PDB file of C-alpha atoms in Angstrom:
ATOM      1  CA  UNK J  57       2.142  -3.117  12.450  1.00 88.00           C
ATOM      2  CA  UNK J  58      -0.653  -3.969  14.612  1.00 90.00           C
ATOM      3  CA  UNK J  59      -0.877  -0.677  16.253  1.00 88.00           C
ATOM      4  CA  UNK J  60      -0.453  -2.138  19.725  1.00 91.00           C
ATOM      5  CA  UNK J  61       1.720  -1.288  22.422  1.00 92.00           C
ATOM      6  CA  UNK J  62       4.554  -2.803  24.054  1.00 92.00           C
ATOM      7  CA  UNK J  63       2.126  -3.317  26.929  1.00 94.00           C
ATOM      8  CA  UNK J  64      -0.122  -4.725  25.169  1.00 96.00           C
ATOM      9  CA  UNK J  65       1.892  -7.214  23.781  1.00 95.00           C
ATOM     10  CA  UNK J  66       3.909  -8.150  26.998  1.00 94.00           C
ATOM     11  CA  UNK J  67       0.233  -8.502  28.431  1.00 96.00           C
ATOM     12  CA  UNK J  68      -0.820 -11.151  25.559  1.00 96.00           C
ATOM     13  CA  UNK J  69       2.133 -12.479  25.695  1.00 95.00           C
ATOM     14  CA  UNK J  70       2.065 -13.232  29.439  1.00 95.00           C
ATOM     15  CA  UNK J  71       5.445 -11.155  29.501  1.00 94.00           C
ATOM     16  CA  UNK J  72       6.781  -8.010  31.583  1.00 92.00           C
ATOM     17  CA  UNK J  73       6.652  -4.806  29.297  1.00 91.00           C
ATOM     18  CA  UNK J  74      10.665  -5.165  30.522  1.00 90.00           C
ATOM     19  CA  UNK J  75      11.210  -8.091  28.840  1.00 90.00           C
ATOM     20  CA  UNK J  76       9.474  -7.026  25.626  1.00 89.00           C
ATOM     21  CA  UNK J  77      11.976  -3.448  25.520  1.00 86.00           C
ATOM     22  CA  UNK J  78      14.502  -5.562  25.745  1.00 84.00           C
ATOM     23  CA  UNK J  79      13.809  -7.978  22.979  1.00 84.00           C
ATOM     24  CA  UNK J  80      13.402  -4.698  20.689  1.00 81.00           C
ATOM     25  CA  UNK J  81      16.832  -3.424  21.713  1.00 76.00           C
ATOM     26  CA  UNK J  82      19.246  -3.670  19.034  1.00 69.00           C
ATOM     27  CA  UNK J  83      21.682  -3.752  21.787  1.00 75.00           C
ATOM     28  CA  UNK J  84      20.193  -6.509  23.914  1.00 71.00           C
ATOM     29  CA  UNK J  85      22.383  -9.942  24.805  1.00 74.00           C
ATOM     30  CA  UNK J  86      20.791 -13.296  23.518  1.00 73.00           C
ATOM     31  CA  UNK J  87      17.265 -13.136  23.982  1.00 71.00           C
ATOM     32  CA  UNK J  88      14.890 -15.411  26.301  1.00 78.00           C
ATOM     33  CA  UNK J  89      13.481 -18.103  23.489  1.00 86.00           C
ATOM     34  CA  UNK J  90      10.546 -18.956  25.789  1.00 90.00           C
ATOM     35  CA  UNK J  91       9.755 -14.927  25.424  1.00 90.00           C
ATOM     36  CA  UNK J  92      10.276 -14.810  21.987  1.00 89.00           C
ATOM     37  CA  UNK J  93       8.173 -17.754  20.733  1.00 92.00           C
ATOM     38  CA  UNK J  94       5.409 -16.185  23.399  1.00 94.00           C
ATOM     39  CA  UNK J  95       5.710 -13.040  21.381  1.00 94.00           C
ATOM     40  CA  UNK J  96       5.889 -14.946  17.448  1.00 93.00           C
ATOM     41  CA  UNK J  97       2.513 -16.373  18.869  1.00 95.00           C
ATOM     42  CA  UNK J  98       0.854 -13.237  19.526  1.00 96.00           C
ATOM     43  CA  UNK J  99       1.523 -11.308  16.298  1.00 95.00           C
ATOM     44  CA  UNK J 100       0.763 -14.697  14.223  1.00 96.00           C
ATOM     45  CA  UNK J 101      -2.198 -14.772  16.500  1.00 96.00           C
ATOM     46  CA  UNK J 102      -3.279 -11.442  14.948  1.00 96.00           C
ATOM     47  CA  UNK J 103      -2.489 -11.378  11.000  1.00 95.00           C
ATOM     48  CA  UNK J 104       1.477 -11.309  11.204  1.00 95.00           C
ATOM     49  CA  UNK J 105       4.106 -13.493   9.393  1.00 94.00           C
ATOM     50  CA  UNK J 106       7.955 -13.704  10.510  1.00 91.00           C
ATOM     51  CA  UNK J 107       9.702 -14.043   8.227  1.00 91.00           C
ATOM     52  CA  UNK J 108      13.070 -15.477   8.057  1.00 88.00           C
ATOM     53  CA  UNK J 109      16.186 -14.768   6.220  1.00 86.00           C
ATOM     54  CA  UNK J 110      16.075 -15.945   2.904  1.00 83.00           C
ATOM     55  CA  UNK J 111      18.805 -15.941  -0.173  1.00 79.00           C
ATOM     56  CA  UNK J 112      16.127 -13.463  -1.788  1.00 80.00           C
ATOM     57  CA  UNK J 113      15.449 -11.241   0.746  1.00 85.00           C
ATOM     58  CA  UNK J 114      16.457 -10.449   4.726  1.00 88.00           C
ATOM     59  CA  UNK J 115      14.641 -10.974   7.906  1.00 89.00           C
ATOM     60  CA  UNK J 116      11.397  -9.083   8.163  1.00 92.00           C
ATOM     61  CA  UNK J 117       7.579  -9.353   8.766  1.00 93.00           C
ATOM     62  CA  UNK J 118       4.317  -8.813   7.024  1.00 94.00           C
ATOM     63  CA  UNK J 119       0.574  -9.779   6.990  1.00 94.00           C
ATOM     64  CA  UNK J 120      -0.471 -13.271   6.462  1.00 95.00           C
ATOM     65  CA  UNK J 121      -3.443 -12.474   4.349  1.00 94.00           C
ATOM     66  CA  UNK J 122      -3.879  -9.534   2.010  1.00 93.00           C
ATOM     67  CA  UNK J 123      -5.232  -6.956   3.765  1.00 91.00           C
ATOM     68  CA  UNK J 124      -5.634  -3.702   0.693  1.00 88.00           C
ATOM     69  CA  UNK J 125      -2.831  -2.069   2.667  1.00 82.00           C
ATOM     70  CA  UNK J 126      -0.850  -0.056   0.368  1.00 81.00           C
ATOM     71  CA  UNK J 127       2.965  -0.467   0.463  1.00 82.00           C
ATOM     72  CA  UNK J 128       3.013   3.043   1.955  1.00 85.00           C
ATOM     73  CA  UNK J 129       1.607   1.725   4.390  1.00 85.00           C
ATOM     74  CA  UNK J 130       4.659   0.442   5.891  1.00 89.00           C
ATOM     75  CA  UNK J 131       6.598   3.315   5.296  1.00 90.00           C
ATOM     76  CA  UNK J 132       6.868   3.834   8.840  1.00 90.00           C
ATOM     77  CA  UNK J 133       7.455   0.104   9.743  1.00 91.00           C
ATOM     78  CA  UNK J 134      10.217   0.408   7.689  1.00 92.00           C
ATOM     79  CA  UNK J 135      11.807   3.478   9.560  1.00 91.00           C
ATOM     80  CA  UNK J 136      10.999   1.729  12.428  1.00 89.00           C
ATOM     81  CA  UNK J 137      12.907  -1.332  11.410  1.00 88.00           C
ATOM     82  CA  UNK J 138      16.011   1.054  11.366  1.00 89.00           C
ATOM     83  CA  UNK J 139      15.304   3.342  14.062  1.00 88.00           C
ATOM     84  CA  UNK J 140      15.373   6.415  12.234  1.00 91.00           C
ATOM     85  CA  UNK J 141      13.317   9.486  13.493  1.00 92.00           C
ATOM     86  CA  UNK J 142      10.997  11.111  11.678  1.00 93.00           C
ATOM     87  CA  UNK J 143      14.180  13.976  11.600  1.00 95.00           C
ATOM     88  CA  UNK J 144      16.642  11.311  10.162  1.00 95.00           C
ATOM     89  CA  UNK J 145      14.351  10.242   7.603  1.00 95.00           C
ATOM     90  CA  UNK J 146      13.211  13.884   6.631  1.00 95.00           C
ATOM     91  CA  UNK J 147      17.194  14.662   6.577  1.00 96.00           C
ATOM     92  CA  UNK J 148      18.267  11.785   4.307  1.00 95.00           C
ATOM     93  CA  UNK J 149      14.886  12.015   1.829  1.00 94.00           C
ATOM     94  CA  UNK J 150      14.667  15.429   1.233  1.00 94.00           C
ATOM     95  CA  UNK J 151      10.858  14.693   2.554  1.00 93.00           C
ATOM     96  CA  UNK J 152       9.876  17.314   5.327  1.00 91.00           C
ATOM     97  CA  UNK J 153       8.629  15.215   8.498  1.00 92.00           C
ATOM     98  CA  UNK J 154       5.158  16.551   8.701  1.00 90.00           C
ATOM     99  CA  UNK J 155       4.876  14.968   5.204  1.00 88.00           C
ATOM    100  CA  UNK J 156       6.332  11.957   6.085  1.00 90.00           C
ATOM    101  CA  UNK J 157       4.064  11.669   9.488  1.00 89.00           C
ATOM    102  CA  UNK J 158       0.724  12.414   7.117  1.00 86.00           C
ATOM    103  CA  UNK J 159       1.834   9.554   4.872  1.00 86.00           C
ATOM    104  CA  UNK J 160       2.723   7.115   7.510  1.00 85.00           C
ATOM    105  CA  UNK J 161      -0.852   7.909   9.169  1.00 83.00           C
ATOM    106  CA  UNK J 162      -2.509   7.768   5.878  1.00 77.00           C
ATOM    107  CA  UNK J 163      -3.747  10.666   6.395  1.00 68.00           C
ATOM    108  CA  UNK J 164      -3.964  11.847   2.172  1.00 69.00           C
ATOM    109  CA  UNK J 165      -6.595  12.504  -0.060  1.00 72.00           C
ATOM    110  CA  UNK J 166      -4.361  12.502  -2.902  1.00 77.00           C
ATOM    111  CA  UNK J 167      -0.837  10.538  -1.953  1.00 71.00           C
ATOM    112  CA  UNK J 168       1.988  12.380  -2.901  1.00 81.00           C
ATOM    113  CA  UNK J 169       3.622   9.657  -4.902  1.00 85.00           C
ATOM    114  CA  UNK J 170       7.297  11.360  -5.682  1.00 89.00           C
ATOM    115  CA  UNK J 171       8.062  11.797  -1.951  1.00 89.00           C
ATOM    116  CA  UNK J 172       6.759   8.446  -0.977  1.00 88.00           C
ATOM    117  CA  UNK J 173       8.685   6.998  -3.742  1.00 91.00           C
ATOM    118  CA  UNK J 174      11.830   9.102  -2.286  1.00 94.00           C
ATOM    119  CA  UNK J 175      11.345   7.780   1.279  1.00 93.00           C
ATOM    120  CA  UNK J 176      11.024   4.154   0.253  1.00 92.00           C
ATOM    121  CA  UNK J 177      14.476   4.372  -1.892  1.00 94.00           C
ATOM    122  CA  UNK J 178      16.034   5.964   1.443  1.00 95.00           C
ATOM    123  CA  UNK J 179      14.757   2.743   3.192  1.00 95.00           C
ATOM    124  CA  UNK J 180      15.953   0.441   0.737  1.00 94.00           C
ATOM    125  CA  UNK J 181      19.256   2.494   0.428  1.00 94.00           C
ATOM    126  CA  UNK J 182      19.687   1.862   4.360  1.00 93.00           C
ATOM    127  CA  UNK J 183      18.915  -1.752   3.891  1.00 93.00           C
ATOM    128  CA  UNK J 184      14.866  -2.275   3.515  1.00 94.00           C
ATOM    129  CA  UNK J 185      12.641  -3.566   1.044  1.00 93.00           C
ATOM    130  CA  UNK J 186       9.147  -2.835   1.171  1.00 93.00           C
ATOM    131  CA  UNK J 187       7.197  -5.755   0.177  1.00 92.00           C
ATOM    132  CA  UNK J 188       3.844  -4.858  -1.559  1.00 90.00           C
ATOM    133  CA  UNK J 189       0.620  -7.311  -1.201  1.00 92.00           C
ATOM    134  CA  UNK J 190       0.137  -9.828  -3.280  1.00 91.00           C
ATOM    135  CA  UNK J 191      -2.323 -12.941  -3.966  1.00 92.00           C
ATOM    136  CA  UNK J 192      -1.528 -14.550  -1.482  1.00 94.00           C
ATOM    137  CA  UNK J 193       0.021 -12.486   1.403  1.00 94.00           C
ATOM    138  CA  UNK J 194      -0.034  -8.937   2.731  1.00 94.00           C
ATOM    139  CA  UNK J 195       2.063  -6.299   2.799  1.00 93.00           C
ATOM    140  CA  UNK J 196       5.453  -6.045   4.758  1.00 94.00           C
ATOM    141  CA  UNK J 197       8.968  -5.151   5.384  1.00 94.00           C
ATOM    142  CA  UNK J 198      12.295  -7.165   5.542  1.00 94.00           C
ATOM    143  CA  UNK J 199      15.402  -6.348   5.035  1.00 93.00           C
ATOM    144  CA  UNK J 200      17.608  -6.556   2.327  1.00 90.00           C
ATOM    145  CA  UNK J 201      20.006  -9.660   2.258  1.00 84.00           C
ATOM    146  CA  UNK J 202      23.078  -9.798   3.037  1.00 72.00           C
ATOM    147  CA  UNK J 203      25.759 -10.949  -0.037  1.00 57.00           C
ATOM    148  CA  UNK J 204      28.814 -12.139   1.205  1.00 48.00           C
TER     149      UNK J 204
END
C-alpha cells in the first residue's frame, strides 16, 4: 500500500530483504517476532494500521487517517492479499487485465464502475472485503472472517 519495496522495507526495518520474502510467504514456518514487530513499526510509521482478526471482519490492513483514496484503490491490495495474477483475476471477473492494471494504477478519467464493482465481488467471493474510508480511518483490505 505504500508503494515501497521489499528492500525498502527490510532496509527501514533494519532487516535482510530475505527475511522480509519470507515473512510474505504463505508457506513460511513461524515467523521471527523481533522481525515482525520491526516491520508493524515501519508501515505504522508511515500511515498503516494492522489490523487484527475481529468477530466482524478478518485480518487485514488499511490507512490510519483518511487519505481520499477511493476503495478502488485497493483493488490491487486486495489481489495481492490472495496472490492472484492479474490473469487469475481477469479469468474469474470477466474483467480483461489491461483493465484491471489501468484501474489498479488509477489511471481513469472516467472509472468504469461495473467492472470495478465485478472485481471487488471476485475478491470478496475469494475471501476479501474492501473497506472504504471513513471519518475516522482510511481505506483498506481484510479479509473476511472466518464462521465456524
Amino acid at each position: 500500500m505504500l508503494g515501497k519495496t521489499q528492500e525498502w522495507l527490510a532496509n527501514q526495518a533494519n532487516i535482510t530483504p530475505a527475511v522480509v520474502i519470507g515473512l510474505e510467504s504463505a508457506k513460511r514456518k513461524l515467523p521471527d517476532n523481533h522481525a515482525l514487530s520491526q516491520v508493524k513499526g515501519v508501515l505504522e510509521a508511515n500511515g498503516l494500521e494492522l489490523l487484527e482478526a475481529a468477530e466482524a471482519r478478518g485480518e487485514g490492513v488499511r490507512w490510519k487517517e483518511p487519505t481520499n483514496k477511493t476503495w478502488v484503490e485497493c483493488l490491487r491490495h486486495g489481489r495481492a492479499m490472495l496472490g492472484i495474477s492479474l490473469d487469475e483475476m481477469a479469468a474469474r471477473s470477466g474483467v480483461g487485465k489491461y483493465a484491471i492494471a489501468r484501474l489498479e494504477r488509477g489511471n481513469q478519467k472516467r472509472l468504469p464502475e461495473q467492472s470495478a464493482e465485478r472485481l471487488r465481488d471476485v475478491l470478496f467471493e475469494n475471501g476479501v472485503i474492501i473497506l472504504p474510508e471513513d471519518r475516522s480511518h482510511g481505506a483498506g483490505v481484510c479479509m473476511r472472517p472466518k464462521h465456524r
